[in-house]
XYZ file of N, CA and C in Angstrom:
363
model
N 10.915 -3.636 0.831
C 10.361 -3.641 2.123
C 10.974 -4.564 3.295
N 11.595 -5.587 2.838
C 12.315 -6.607 3.903
C 13.327 -5.667 4.333
N 13.963 -5.039 3.458
C 15.322 -4.363 3.951
C 14.914 -3.196 5.033
N 13.844 -2.420 4.653
C 13.453 -1.383 5.658
C 13.130 -2.052 6.998
N 12.489 -3.249 6.913
C 12.229 -4.118 8.269
C 13.290 -4.374 8.847
N 14.170 -4.942 8.183
C 15.579 -5.483 8.776
C 16.350 -4.320 9.374
N 16.409 -3.194 8.665
C 17.347 -2.305 9.125
C 16.735 -1.554 10.392
N 15.670 -1.087 10.381
C 14.833 -0.346 11.355
C 13.981 -1.093 12.493
N 13.529 -2.232 12.106
C 12.744 -2.995 12.969
C 13.303 -3.004 14.466
N 14.678 -3.392 14.626
C 15.105 -3.429 15.987
C 14.871 -2.000 16.845
N 14.527 -0.957 16.114
C 14.284 0.291 16.951
C 12.672 0.493 16.998
N 11.828 -0.371 16.518
C 10.424 -0.280 16.838
C 9.732 -0.226 15.442
N 10.407 0.129 14.288
C 9.805 0.221 13.236
C 9.206 -0.891 12.681
N 8.044 -0.873 11.902
C 7.083 -2.120 11.665
C 6.448 -1.737 10.281
N 6.858 -2.609 9.283
C 6.293 -2.361 7.994
C 4.903 -3.565 8.159
N 3.994 -2.572 7.588
C 2.652 -3.481 7.360
C 2.434 -3.557 5.688
N 2.255 -4.579 5.104
C 2.022 -4.656 3.631
C 0.568 -5.001 3.481
N -0.379 -4.099 2.654
C -1.546 -4.384 2.270
C -1.825 -4.709 0.819
N -1.916 -5.775 0.623
C -2.080 -6.258 -0.908
C -3.334 -5.502 -1.431
N -3.365 -5.108 -2.719
C -4.579 -4.174 -3.261
C -4.688 -4.638 -4.799
N -5.910 -4.817 -5.256
C -6.039 -5.296 -6.778
C -6.481 -4.043 -7.507
N -6.546 -2.608 -7.181
C -6.957 -1.568 -7.849
C -5.974 -1.009 -8.590
N -4.636 -1.490 -8.813
C -3.698 -0.739 -9.833
C -3.353 -1.914 -10.778
N -4.030 -1.626 -11.854
C -3.488 -2.507 -13.069
C -4.070 -3.850 -12.662
N -4.682 -4.228 -11.910
C -5.247 -5.656 -11.388
C -3.955 -6.585 -11.280
N -2.891 -5.878 -10.755
C -1.618 -6.472 -10.478
C -1.790 -7.482 -9.284
N -2.450 -7.376 -8.251
C -2.717 -8.269 -7.126
C -4.076 -9.220 -7.334
N -4.215 -10.151 -8.404
C -5.462 -10.730 -8.452
C -5.486 -11.972 -7.691
N -4.562 -12.460 -7.254
C -4.563 -13.674 -6.234
C -5.690 -13.543 -5.147
N -6.053 -14.716 -4.552
C -6.854 -14.751 -3.229
C -5.766 -14.675 -2.267
N -6.336 -14.272 -1.029
C -5.724 -13.684 0.167
C -4.651 -15.077 0.387
N -5.378 -16.306 0.477
C -4.472 -17.483 0.594
C -3.143 -17.764 -0.385
N -3.444 -17.227 -1.535
C -2.290 -17.515 -2.574
C -1.187 -16.311 -2.868
N -1.450 -15.296 -2.069
C -0.515 -14.244 -2.050
C 0.733 -14.495 -1.856
N 1.055 -15.194 -0.436
C 2.442 -15.382 0.024
C 3.000 -16.408 -0.732
N 2.295 -17.566 -1.316
C 2.889 -18.497 -2.244
C 3.331 -17.930 -3.664
N 2.567 -16.803 -4.227
C 2.922 -16.263 -5.275
C 4.284 -15.491 -5.181
N 4.331 -14.980 -3.873
C 5.608 -14.005 -3.613
C 6.962 -15.024 -3.639
N 6.586 -16.305 -2.857
C 7.671 -17.166 -2.789
C 7.972 -17.852 -4.016
N 7.284 -18.053 -4.970
C 7.569 -18.808 -5.923
C 7.341 -18.248 -7.210
N 6.630 -16.819 -7.387
C 6.552 -16.357 -8.788
C 6.943 -14.972 -8.879
N 6.648 -14.128 -8.053
C 7.004 -12.745 -8.263
C 7.130 -12.244 -6.815
N 8.270 -11.754 -6.275
C 9.923 -11.711 -7.092
C 10.283 -13.465 -7.260
N 9.835 -14.293 -6.433
C 10.154 -15.669 -6.252
C 11.459 -16.059 -5.665
N 12.091 -17.022 -6.160
C 13.463 -17.362 -5.608
C 13.415 -17.400 -3.870
N 12.023 -17.903 -3.328
C 11.928 -18.165 -2.004
C 11.899 -17.119 -1.229
N 11.122 -16.242 -1.951
C 11.050 -14.684 -0.988
C 9.795 -14.910 -0.172
N 10.305 -14.378 1.138
C 9.272 -14.378 2.179
C 9.234 -13.063 2.788
N 8.527 -12.422 2.641
C 8.209 -10.990 3.677
C 8.545 -11.244 5.014
N 9.550 -10.508 5.521
C 9.689 -10.400 6.987
C 9.067 -9.293 7.800
N 7.934 -8.937 7.034
C 6.983 -8.058 7.805
C 5.465 -8.414 7.889
N 4.656 -7.682 8.494
C 3.365 -8.255 8.676
C 2.424 -8.041 7.286
N 1.988 -8.918 6.791
C 1.382 -8.802 5.533
C -0.243 -9.241 5.856
N -1.067 -8.219 5.659
C -2.516 -8.190 5.975
C -3.221 -8.710 4.559
N -4.582 -8.902 5.034
C -5.436 -9.295 3.843
C -5.421 -8.263 2.818
N -5.792 -8.683 1.635
C -6.174 -7.748 0.351
C -7.290 -7.032 0.790
N -7.294 -5.513 0.423
C -8.225 -4.773 0.574
C -8.231 -3.618 -0.476
N -9.211 -2.766 -0.453
C -9.223 -1.674 -1.367
C -8.861 -0.571 -0.699
N -8.239 0.410 -1.500
C -7.421 1.589 -0.539
C -8.265 2.819 -1.293
N -9.183 2.885 -2.349
C -9.574 3.967 -3.027
C -11.101 3.591 -3.286
N -11.952 4.632 -3.498
C -13.365 4.626 -3.790
C -14.281 4.194 -2.549
N -15.343 3.762 -2.904
C -16.435 3.794 -1.865
C -16.378 2.600 -1.005
N -15.463 1.410 -1.340
C -15.324 0.446 -0.425
C -13.837 0.531 0.195
N -13.284 1.578 0.101
C -11.815 1.774 0.817
C -11.802 1.532 2.095
N -10.819 0.737 2.574
C -10.644 0.229 4.100
C -10.575 1.405 4.908
N -11.263 1.419 6.190
C -11.368 2.927 6.789
C -9.858 3.289 7.175
N -8.944 2.175 7.323
C -7.573 2.980 7.683
C -6.996 3.679 6.614
N -7.429 3.519 5.088
C -6.835 4.181 4.228
C -7.674 5.632 4.065
N -8.842 5.278 4.442
C -9.464 6.705 4.300
C -9.112 7.723 5.503
N -8.515 7.058 6.497
C -8.015 8.006 7.710
C -6.706 8.463 7.103
N -6.082 7.744 6.658
C -4.544 8.051 6.224
C -4.767 9.007 5.212
N -5.520 8.942 4.122
C -5.614 9.508 2.968
C -6.132 11.271 3.503
N -7.090 11.228 4.634
C -7.690 12.565 5.052
C -6.580 13.299 5.837
N -5.702 12.612 6.374
C -4.635 13.230 7.336
C -3.355 13.461 6.433
N -2.900 12.959 5.327
C -2.105 13.288 4.300
C -2.747 13.193 3.141
N -3.238 14.180 2.734
C -3.892 14.210 1.145
C -3.287 14.045 0.070
N -1.705 14.277 0.182
C -0.852 14.377 -0.863
C 0.551 13.743 -0.774
N 1.212 13.117 -1.430
C 2.331 12.474 -1.455
C 3.381 13.619 -1.068
N 4.214 13.340 -0.066
C 5.186 14.495 -0.102
C 6.277 14.415 -1.417
N 6.416 13.475 -1.931
C 7.364 13.629 -3.094
C 6.835 13.905 -4.174
N 5.480 13.863 -4.748
C 4.924 14.132 -5.826
C 3.527 14.482 -5.654
N 3.027 15.751 -5.332
C 1.757 16.231 -4.742
C 0.987 16.608 -6.217
N 1.755 16.702 -7.500
C 1.144 17.072 -8.478
C 0.251 16.447 -9.483
N 0.096 14.954 -9.332
C -0.770 14.146 -10.115
C -1.364 13.065 -9.482
N -2.501 12.767 -9.886
C -3.110 11.464 -9.403
C -2.633 10.122 -10.024
N -2.730 10.344 -11.209
C -2.123 9.180 -11.984
C -2.026 9.503 -13.602
N -0.969 9.154 -14.153
C -0.676 9.437 -15.513
C -1.475 9.220 -16.462
N -2.081 7.861 -16.437
C -3.039 7.467 -17.359
C -4.156 7.066 -16.730
N -5.501 8.084 -16.859
C -6.781 7.731 -16.199
C -7.404 6.469 -16.705
N -7.131 5.657 -17.768
C -7.650 4.419 -18.013
C -7.416 3.462 -16.766
N -6.397 3.597 -16.241
C -6.097 2.724 -15.132
C -7.009 2.961 -13.746
N -7.619 3.925 -13.723
C -8.625 4.219 -12.505
C -9.887 3.430 -12.684
N -9.966 2.496 -11.790
C -11.175 1.395 -11.811
C -11.993 1.619 -10.544
N -11.843 2.547 -9.722
C -12.574 2.541 -8.684
C -13.417 4.122 -8.608
N -14.412 3.908 -7.949
C -15.587 5.199 -7.971
C -15.919 5.316 -6.619
N -16.125 6.587 -5.891
C -15.772 7.968 -6.724
C -14.346 8.112 -6.759
N -13.869 8.824 -7.623
C -12.387 9.243 -7.773
C -12.230 10.658 -6.936
N -11.034 10.611 -6.122
C -11.036 11.917 -5.197
C -9.500 12.200 -5.484
N -9.222 13.527 -5.030
C -7.888 14.010 -5.332
C -6.982 13.297 -4.631
N -7.311 12.969 -3.163
C -6.198 12.509 -2.349
C -6.294 10.871 -2.509
N -6.638 10.585 -3.486
C -6.590 8.699 -3.693
C -5.137 8.394 -3.718
N -4.753 7.321 -3.464
C -3.631 6.536 -3.663
C -3.315 6.338 -5.094
N -2.588 6.838 -5.736
C -2.168 6.748 -7.264
C -1.680 5.364 -7.750
N -0.954 4.779 -7.132
C -0.487 3.253 -7.721
C 0.097 2.351 -6.439
N 0.271 1.294 -6.591
C 0.766 0.217 -5.558
C 2.046 0.722 -5.208
N 2.364 0.310 -4.132
C 3.847 0.871 -3.135
C 3.745 2.192 -2.730
N 2.501 2.903 -2.765
C 2.715 3.956 -1.922
C 2.641 3.784 -0.541
N 3.480 4.533 0.152
C 3.699 4.250 1.543
C 3.166 5.608 2.672
N 2.826 5.075 3.626
C 2.448 6.103 4.508
C 3.416 5.886 5.918
N 3.917 7.039 6.449
C 4.765 6.886 7.618
C 4.284 7.299 8.782
N 3.702 6.608 9.690
C 3.138 6.906 10.879
C 4.023 6.786 12.177
N 3.811 7.864 13.004
C 4.613 8.018 14.120
C 4.346 6.914 15.227
N 5.168 6.730 16.197
C 4.753 5.907 17.202
C 3.616 6.341 18.077
N 3.288 7.599 17.919
C 1.944 7.732 18.727
C 0.835 7.713 18.076
N 0.769 6.922 16.561
C -0.323 6.807 15.656
C -0.850 7.722 14.877
N -0.020 8.863 14.601
C -0.115 10.122 13.848
C 0.592 9.934 12.795
N -0.226 10.074 11.608
C 0.558 10.166 10.002
C 1.372 10.979 9.968
N 2.583 10.826 9.359
C 3.642 11.888 9.393
C 4.007 12.304 7.945
N 4.291 11.163 7.134
C 4.583 11.556 5.609
C 3.834 10.443 4.939
N 3.653 10.759 3.594
C 3.102 10.027 2.374
C 4.255 10.011 1.301
N 4.489 8.855 0.819
C 5.368 8.759 -0.387
C 4.851 8.062 -1.286
């Protein structure tokens, strides 16, 4: 994500990072710990995001952040793999489960400068 921001930021592109703990409980740190974890643990080695990192939120289920509800309604399926929600259903920890749910961390939405969602990967 840093590379995307560095490469396309000068042209008005902006990466927004939304930590989420709904995928294998991989982001179980508190909001104030997330940046320190990135810097010192994973990926470590002094890593600091050069993009906007927002507070942890839910992206699926009844507590999904309204932004992700909007994005999933606008783009119900990923452009690159519309065939499956998740390979192993034991990892689904939210309810209700919908076909347009985000299937794993690092799913991306590309939004045009006019605010209209363009592609989902």
